[in-house]
Amino acid sequence: MKSALKWDVIAKCGTTKARAAVLTLPHGPVNAPVFMPVGTQGTLKGITPDQIEGLGCQIMLNNTYHLGLRPGQELLDTCGGAHVFQGWNRNLLTDSGGFQMVSLLKLAEITEKGVQFESPHDGSLMLLTPEHSMSLQNSIGADIMMQLDDVVSSLTTGPRVEEAMWRSIRWLDRCIKAHKKPESQNLFAIIQGGLDPALRKQCIEEMVKRDTPGYAIGGLSGGEEKDKFWRVVSQCTDLMPREKPIYCMGVGYAEDLVVCVALGVDMFDCVFPTRTARFGNALTATGTLSLRQAKFKDDFRPIEEGCDCIACKSYTRAYLYTIVTKETVGCHLISIHNTAYQLRLMRQVRESIIEDRFPQFIHKFFKDLFVEKSAYPEWAVNALKSVNVDLIQGEEQL
Amino acid sequence: MTSPLKFQIKQASTKTSGAGESARCGTFALSQPASTVPDQQHVKRTIETPGCLMYSQKGAVPHLTPDNLRQQSFGGVNVSLEHILQTDQPGSFSKWPETSPISQFNGYKFTLSEYLRLQDLITFCDLRDYSFAADTFRHPTSPPAKKLASNTDHHTVLSTPKGIRQLTLDGYLKTVRHYRPDVVVAMADTIAETTTPNEKRVRKSVERSLKWLDQILLERNGQDGTIADRRVEEEKKRRRERKEKKRNAAAAAKAAGEQQEHEQKQEQDQVHGEYKKGEEIYIEPIPSEPWTDVGLFVTVGGAHLEESRVWSAQETAKKEGVDGFVIDTLSLSELDKDSRLKHVQTSLAHLPENKPKLLYGLHAPEDVLEAVAMGIDLFDTSYPFQLTEDGKASLYYYGPRPAGQDKSNSNTLRSINLWDDEHGDKFVPILEGCGCYACKDNKHTRAYINHLLKTHEMLATVLLMGHNMYQYSQFFTLVRESIQDGTLQENSVAFGATFGKEPIRTLEKHPNQVIVEAALQKRNQRLDGAEEGVVGVIGMGSAVPSLGAAVGAEDVEMEDGNKSNKKRHESDEAGEDGGSKDEVVEKKVKKAAESSSSPL
């Protein structure tokens, strides 16, 4: 299949499966591993495009389903796509609208044809087929588009999982056929198969045959046990083509990012940083600060020492305590900080891979975040052990 | 005493006679604009007058993060004490960390400017938020501003985020000493418990304000301004003690029986003997720390009574050490605009020309023009803020139509409402040729902002605020130019002819906003469980996409997501405080007491 991207691995970790790369897309280069902030409705929660650029963000997400509703396909066609619409000149990635199937399940009816949604806004019916999703995504004009997949919750068991996997392959074929702009937009396939290694293997085999510019691991981040989650991720990265970017959808929390990078994942997205910001929670390397708590009343330190975002350069926790959740500026500041935090984390991860000291970075990261080894999440310890990083014993050997 | 503020009048308009004669251009600045702390490179901006202080809530200009804020050319910020006084100790931020390198410099005291990160902007500190006091476009039946309890001889009443608070003179002085703003307004008895005060109340307010002013001036110079109050307190205390003793003595006598009566009587005489009625109580004067580095503005009031207004202005004008005046309009809000302006004029007539005057409330552009013509120098930016809250964007201009604006404003509208459907497919900026960050390079279109409003996204108000503030500053720039070249009157007449009056603000939300909010509610109900989230924004807020409703699309979807990380990331849940595991127990105990979620 035609590709509109270039994937150049510039360094590989000597210990884990991690790699650092440059992903060149139509709207510019992206340093990988990369975390993509989510601007669902064509905006990143009160942050201007200039500010997002200022944070060093090179790619962000928009949501096809939501943009398809508002402003709608016609308007996007008129103005020339989502980039122009929101004043964002760097890269965009759109998901197909498929995830809403899981999240809005009460309102969706899934058939071979497609997914019929009852719009939560006004109850009207919308049929999302692979063809319609491609059409919408072509109008949006994102640099990376995701296939419409039949997503099941990772907690689902039984024949439904396999059914969804095969259907996703069939829908991938329909997507490829319907995709009108492969020379400027990259279609990524999404590996399904739930938590079943056999199904995953089969899915990968089939989808690799379709030779899309990149691949995503889908159907996870739905509340499944973390221990199962990492094993699926690891299996996928083992079997997926290494000369293409690998994207794990819906991941997430800082420790998840670090572990998944070690397991070989290159791209991530998650609403968490911007969403939690609106509730006044700031992410730092040593944990989350819930700035609504009265204990910050007299804490005159910035959110995070050494952070160069506008929130940390300007204000103290004490002042932020007075305005979070009460003034929109408070919300903007924490959103900016959390996005800066996530992007900085990935930058540090990438640098450590390039300098081949990623294992040391991992050790330090977990120590800063969890302090006591007994507090390290077991799944993370196991996952990292599988790629030769022993969080509990290993530090001494470095 | 040399003033910490410098106000220089550039040129009074001499070219026009009659209306506009009193208009003048000037510069308002600190005498020492550069920071004297090492490693601090800040230099305070100068305010060109007529000009504005930026309206703020809780010390932050609404919707503008520090970087976006600095793109505005205004030189100062108006901070209302009642927004930020949080604790009983006004100097709560005097506990700046000792490890900071700055704190090691000769006991440097952290100021309000530092705390709010406004070191490069003139920090003007008033007690209350008067910005909406005398809006000329307020809906006649809109709920009046919160009526507070009356001030007394001993305190003024503030409406803080944590409730009504009484601020005594002592508290006020302590606050000023700790906060050290660049300019502070003297504590005054501004009538807030009624919009129709009677004559007695008005006279009392002027009297009280003048008394407090005298005390404040003494304190500012390092003398004991509260000695008279303390003497009164001491007298009261002694009287109480005497009464108590008498009561105890009487009780003892009764218990002891009649044999003791004679002894007790003797004791009572002794008690009386300690203090002879009429004798003055000696109170040790306390030398106070002067704050002559803080500029002082004084409010001249007198409500709607001419005599009182004259008296207030005349007496205030006599005082030494006053750097500028605030013309009170809070108590004029029931009157029509012309009457209000008449009273403003009355005050102005008795104030010295060479000092700056600030006016709240009369801030729609046409009102500004009338006030400027009378000699007002300073306003605030609550007008662009109000427009933003309503989803409106300014299109007005002053003087000749700016080049390049022909296309988008051929109707000579003074503003557009971005909620209107007609903007839904207009891929043009709010105003062609406007240099604000929303319009510049045609980056954000009317269609986009319309979309943002309809999807309840906060970027809408960020863009609108940036634009409206910018337009307001452009307006003032052109007004100043007109004063300089003598075209103020003719341009003001032309402005009135072109743009008319600010339409009365409606009480209802825009119909599209109603639809959006209803749909949001319905959706949340349908999806069974997404909570409204956190508290909405305090303030006018009728059109502001509230933070509560900004629990957007993806929040609903993440309902079930990532449960396995839920323990450490409890903050996912709508409305709950997050925090580390250690905090969980502590939090449960405190949750009952903490009012962190309660709005104003």
mmCIF file of C-alpha atoms in Angstrom, chain B residues 83-283:
data_model
loop_
_atom_site.group_PDB
_atom_site.id
_atom_site.type_symbol
_atom_site.label_atom_id
_atom_site.label_comp_id
_atom_site.label_asym_id
_atom_site.label_seq_id
_atom_site.Cartn_x
_atom_site.Cartn_y
_atom_site.Cartn_z
ATOM 1 C CA HIS B 83 -11.127 38.105 45.664
ATOM 2 C CA ILE B 84 -7.859 37.128 47.242
ATOM 3 C CA LEU B 85 -8.097 37.598 50.986
ATOM 4 C CA GLN B 86 -8.317 33.972 51.918
ATOM 5 C CA THR B 87 -7.209 33.523 55.437
ATOM 6 C CA ASP B 88 -7.258 35.405 58.632
ATOM 7 C CA GLN B 89 -3.642 36.289 58.211
ATOM 8 C CA PRO B 90 -3.506 38.513 55.199
ATOM 9 C CA GLY B 91 0.159 37.905 54.896
ATOM 10 C CA SER B 92 -0.183 34.218 54.262
ATOM 11 C CA PHE B 93 2.262 34.455 51.457
ATOM 12 C CA SER B 94 4.858 36.065 53.628
ATOM 13 C CA LYS B 95 5.872 32.505 54.360
ATOM 14 C CA TRP B 96 7.856 32.407 51.165
ATOM 15 C CA PRO B 97 10.328 29.507 51.256
ATOM 16 C CA GLU B 98 13.542 30.389 52.971
ATOM 17 C CA THR B 99 15.480 28.478 50.396
ATOM 18 C CA SER B 100 14.628 30.920 47.664
ATOM 19 C CA PRO B 101 17.704 32.948 46.756
ATOM 20 C CA ILE B 102 15.638 36.109 46.667
ATOM 21 C CA SER B 103 14.526 35.795 50.252
ATOM 22 C CA GLN B 104 18.119 35.944 51.396
ATOM 23 C CA PHE B 105 18.503 39.476 50.183
ATOM 24 C CA ASN B 106 18.172 41.773 53.172
ATOM 25 C CA GLY B 107 14.888 40.328 54.317
ATOM 26 C CA TYR B 108 13.203 41.229 51.054
ATOM 27 C CA LYS B 109 9.507 41.239 51.514
ATOM 28 C CA PHE B 110 7.427 39.468 48.975
ATOM 29 C CA THR B 111 4.838 41.673 47.445
ATOM 30 C CA LEU B 112 1.532 41.092 45.804
ATOM 31 C CA SER B 113 3.214 41.685 42.465
ATOM 32 C CA GLU B 114 5.579 38.799 43.144
ATOM 33 C CA TYR B 115 2.872 36.464 44.306
ATOM 34 C CA LEU B 116 0.661 37.112 41.317
ATOM 35 C CA ARG B 117 3.635 37.215 38.989
ATOM 36 C CA LEU B 118 2.805 40.720 37.877
ATOM 37 C CA GLN B 119 6.249 42.170 38.473
ATOM 38 C CA ASP B 120 6.213 43.942 35.135
ATOM 39 C CA LEU B 121 2.691 45.302 35.529
ATOM 40 C CA ILE B 122 1.487 48.041 37.856
ATOM 41 C CA THR B 123 -0.446 46.299 40.602
ATOM 42 C CA PHE B 124 -3.398 48.385 41.697
ATOM 43 C CA CYS B 125 -5.197 47.037 44.716
ATOM 44 C CA ASP B 126 -8.750 48.002 45.537
ATOM 45 C CA LEU B 127 -10.883 46.508 48.263
ATOM 46 C CA ARG B 128 -13.856 45.353 46.294
ATOM 47 C CA ASP B 129 -14.805 44.469 42.774
ATOM 48 C CA TYR B 130 -16.588 47.566 41.552
ATOM 49 C CA SER B 131 -16.248 46.936 37.883
ATOM 50 C CA PHE B 132 -19.900 46.233 37.238
ATOM 51 C CA ALA B 133 -21.093 48.843 39.680
ATOM 52 C CA ALA B 134 -22.602 51.309 37.267
ATOM 53 C CA ASP B 135 -22.875 49.479 33.998
ATOM 54 C CA THR B 136 -24.980 51.536 31.679
ATOM 55 C CA PHE B 137 -26.077 48.465 29.774
ATOM 56 C CA ARG B 138 -27.131 46.364 32.698
ATOM 57 C CA HIS B 139 -30.585 44.914 32.252
ATOM 58 C CA PRO B 140 -33.009 46.922 34.412
ATOM 59 C CA THR B 141 -34.331 43.820 36.062
ATOM 60 C CA SER B 142 -31.061 41.968 36.381
ATOM 61 C CA PRO B 143 -30.316 40.907 39.913
ATOM 62 C CA PRO B 144 -28.438 43.643 41.704
ATOM 63 C CA ALA B 145 -24.923 43.086 42.826
ATOM 64 C CA LYS B 146 -24.697 41.205 46.051
ATOM 65 C CA LYS B 147 -25.956 43.445 48.801
ATOM 66 C CA LEU B 148 -23.779 43.165 51.797
ATOM 67 C CA ALA B 149 -24.266 44.134 55.363
ATOM 68 C CA SER B 150 -23.581 47.740 56.125
ATOM 69 C CA ASN B 151 -20.137 48.911 57.023
ATOM 70 C CA THR B 152 -19.684 50.172 60.549
ATOM 71 C CA ASP B 153 -17.370 52.602 62.277
ATOM 72 C CA HIS B 154 -14.975 49.753 62.781
ATOM 73 C CA HIS B 155 -14.987 47.719 59.660
ATOM 74 C CA THR B 156 -15.870 47.503 56.045
ATOM 75 C CA VAL B 157 -17.560 44.459 54.581
ATOM 76 C CA LEU B 158 -16.052 42.357 51.807
ATOM 77 C CA SER B 159 -17.502 39.512 49.830
ATOM 78 C CA THR B 160 -14.737 36.930 49.592
ATOM 79 C CA PRO B 161 -14.818 33.497 47.978
ATOM 80 C CA LYS B 162 -15.094 31.954 51.414
ATOM 81 C CA GLY B 163 -17.895 34.197 52.558
ATOM 82 C CA ILE B 164 -18.592 37.659 53.879
ATOM 83 C CA ARG B 165 -15.729 39.087 55.851
ATOM 84 C CA GLN B 166 -15.305 42.141 57.958
ATOM 85 C CA LEU B 167 -12.133 44.051 57.363
ATOM 86 C CA THR B 168 -11.075 46.320 60.185
ATOM 87 C CA LEU B 169 -8.696 49.203 59.764
ATOM 88 C CA ASP B 170 -6.053 47.167 61.504
ATOM 89 C CA GLY B 171 -6.615 44.308 59.109
ATOM 90 C CA TYR B 172 -6.464 46.663 56.186
ATOM 91 C CA LEU B 173 -3.199 48.183 57.329
ATOM 92 C CA LYS B 174 -1.699 44.790 57.977
ATOM 93 C CA THR B 175 -2.741 43.682 54.505
ATOM 94 C CA VAL B 176 -1.201 46.695 52.831
ATOM 95 C CA ARG B 177 2.033 46.236 54.722
ATOM 96 C CA HIS B 178 2.253 42.617 53.682
ATOM 97 C CA TYR B 179 0.963 42.862 50.155
ATOM 98 C CA ARG B 180 2.736 46.107 49.296
ATOM 99 C CA PRO B 181 0.941 46.677 46.013
ATOM 100 C CA ASP B 182 2.166 49.459 43.778
ATOM 101 C CA VAL B 183 -1.023 51.373 44.453
ATOM 102 C CA VAL B 184 -3.674 50.775 47.065
ATOM 103 C CA VAL B 185 -7.047 52.404 47.490
ATOM 104 C CA ALA B 186 -7.789 53.723 50.943
ATOM 105 C CA MET B 187 -10.345 51.806 52.930
ATOM 106 C CA ALA B 188 -13.575 53.723 52.607
ATOM 107 C CA ASP B 189 -17.193 53.370 53.498
ATOM 108 C CA THR B 190 -18.622 52.634 50.089
ATOM 109 C CA ILE B 191 -22.301 52.029 50.522
ATOM 110 C CA ALA B 192 -23.058 48.467 49.498
ATOM 111 C CA GLU B 193 -26.083 47.455 51.532
ATOM 112 C CA THR B 194 -28.476 49.543 49.512
ATOM 113 C CA THR B 195 -28.598 51.275 46.162
ATOM 114 C CA THR B 196 -30.814 54.047 47.523
ATOM 115 C CA PRO B 197 -29.131 55.353 50.629
ATOM 116 C CA ASN B 198 -30.796 58.100 52.571
ATOM 117 C CA GLU B 199 -29.135 61.388 53.411
ATOM 118 C CA LYS B 200 -28.051 60.333 56.857
ATOM 119 C CA ARG B 201 -26.357 57.246 55.524
ATOM 120 C CA VAL B 202 -24.586 59.206 52.813
ATOM 121 C CA ARG B 203 -23.234 61.774 55.236
ATOM 122 C CA LYS B 204 -22.096 59.008 57.514
ATOM 123 C CA SER B 205 -20.220 57.331 54.675
ATOM 124 C CA VAL B 206 -18.342 60.503 53.770
ATOM 125 C CA GLU B 207 -17.551 61.217 57.396
ATOM 126 C CA ARG B 208 -16.336 57.709 58.038
ATOM 127 C CA SER B 209 -14.249 57.555 54.916
ATOM 128 C CA LEU B 210 -12.534 60.828 55.769
ATOM 129 C CA LYS B 211 -11.803 59.656 59.300
ATOM 130 C CA TRP B 212 -10.293 56.438 58.039
ATOM 131 C CA LEU B 213 -8.307 58.371 55.469
ATOM 132 C CA ASP B 214 -6.715 60.507 58.171
ATOM 133 C CA GLN B 215 -5.763 57.411 60.079
ATOM 134 C CA ILE B 216 -4.399 55.721 56.993
ATOM 135 C CA LEU B 217 -2.303 58.752 56.106
ATOM 136 C CA LEU B 218 -0.790 58.824 59.584
ATOM 137 C CA GLU B 219 -0.010 55.130 59.461
ATOM 138 C CA ARG B 220 1.473 55.435 56.018
ATOM 139 C CA ASN B 221 3.906 57.998 57.318
ATOM 140 C CA GLY B 222 4.952 55.765 60.161
ATOM 141 C CA GLN B 223 2.886 57.421 62.848
ATOM 142 C CA ASP B 224 0.307 55.898 65.044
ATOM 143 C CA GLY B 225 -2.972 56.323 63.232
ATOM 144 C CA THR B 226 -5.057 54.018 65.355
ATOM 145 C CA ILE B 227 -4.243 55.461 68.762
ATOM 146 C CA ALA B 228 -7.649 57.048 69.161
ATOM 147 C CA ASP B 229 -9.375 53.754 68.362
ATOM 148 C CA ARG B 230 -7.231 51.915 70.828
ATOM 149 C CA ARG B 231 -8.012 54.456 73.504
ATOM 150 C CA VAL B 232 -11.678 53.873 72.933
ATOM 151 C CA GLU B 233 -11.151 50.115 73.080
ATOM 152 C CA GLU B 234 -9.208 50.445 76.299
ATOM 153 C CA GLU B 235 -11.924 52.579 77.838
ATOM 154 C CA LYS B 236 -14.510 50.028 76.888
ATOM 155 C CA LYS B 237 -12.413 47.257 78.310
ATOM 156 C CA ARG B 238 -11.981 49.034 81.621
ATOM 157 C CA ARG B 239 -15.663 49.746 81.860
ATOM 158 C CA ARG B 240 -16.389 46.084 81.273
ATOM 159 C CA GLU B 241 -13.929 45.093 83.929
ATOM 160 C CA ARG B 242 -15.390 47.555 86.384
ATOM 161 C CA LYS B 243 -18.863 46.225 85.828
ATOM 162 C CA GLU B 244 -17.641 42.711 86.270
ATOM 163 C CA LYS B 245 -15.952 43.542 89.532
ATOM 164 C CA LYS B 246 -19.043 45.271 90.808
ATOM 165 C CA ARG B 247 -21.125 42.275 89.930
ATOM 166 C CA ASN B 248 -18.760 39.883 91.638
ATOM 167 C CA ALA B 249 -18.558 42.062 94.694
ATOM 168 C CA ALA B 250 -22.328 42.236 94.922
ATOM 169 C CA ALA B 251 -22.641 38.485 94.521
ATOM 170 C CA ALA B 252 -20.029 37.883 97.172
ATOM 171 C CA ALA B 253 -21.723 40.236 99.545
ATOM 172 C CA LYS B 254 -25.031 38.506 99.111
ATOM 173 C CA ALA B 255 -23.487 35.090 99.722
ATOM 174 C CA ALA B 256 -21.506 36.198 102.717
ATOM 175 C CA GLY B 257 -24.482 37.671 104.411
ATOM 176 C CA GLU B 258 -25.127 41.018 105.974
ATOM 177 C CA GLN B 259 -22.192 41.004 108.368
ATOM 178 C CA GLN B 260 -19.876 41.298 105.408
ATOM 179 C CA GLU B 261 -21.881 44.075 103.882
ATOM 180 C CA HIS B 262 -19.916 46.837 105.424
ATOM 181 C CA GLU B 263 -16.591 45.308 104.378
ATOM 182 C CA GLN B 264 -17.815 44.813 100.851
ATOM 183 C CA LYS B 265 -18.943 48.389 100.639
ATOM 184 C CA GLN B 266 -15.478 49.491 101.484
ATOM 185 C CA GLU B 267 -14.069 47.228 98.818
ATOM 186 C CA GLN B 268 -16.415 48.671 96.246
ATOM 187 C CA ASP B 269 -15.252 52.144 97.073
ATOM 188 C CA GLN B 270 -11.770 51.001 96.436
ATOM 189 C CA VAL B 271 -12.747 49.654 93.040
ATOM 190 C CA HIS B 272 -14.239 52.975 92.151
ATOM 191 C CA GLY B 273 -11.152 54.686 93.356
ATOM 192 C CA GLU B 274 -8.917 52.994 90.811
ATOM 193 C CA TYR B 275 -10.280 55.032 87.973
ATOM 194 C CA LYS B 276 -11.815 58.373 88.133
ATOM 195 C CA LYS B 277 -14.475 59.060 85.637
ATOM 196 C CA GLY B 278 -13.419 61.649 83.067
ATOM 197 C CA GLU B 279 -9.744 60.921 83.403
ATOM 198 C CA GLU B 280 -8.062 60.268 80.081
ATOM 199 C CA ILE B 281 -6.563 56.875 79.551
ATOM 200 C CA TYR B 282 -2.957 56.879 78.521
ATOM 201 C CA ILE B 283 -2.152 54.574 75.611
#
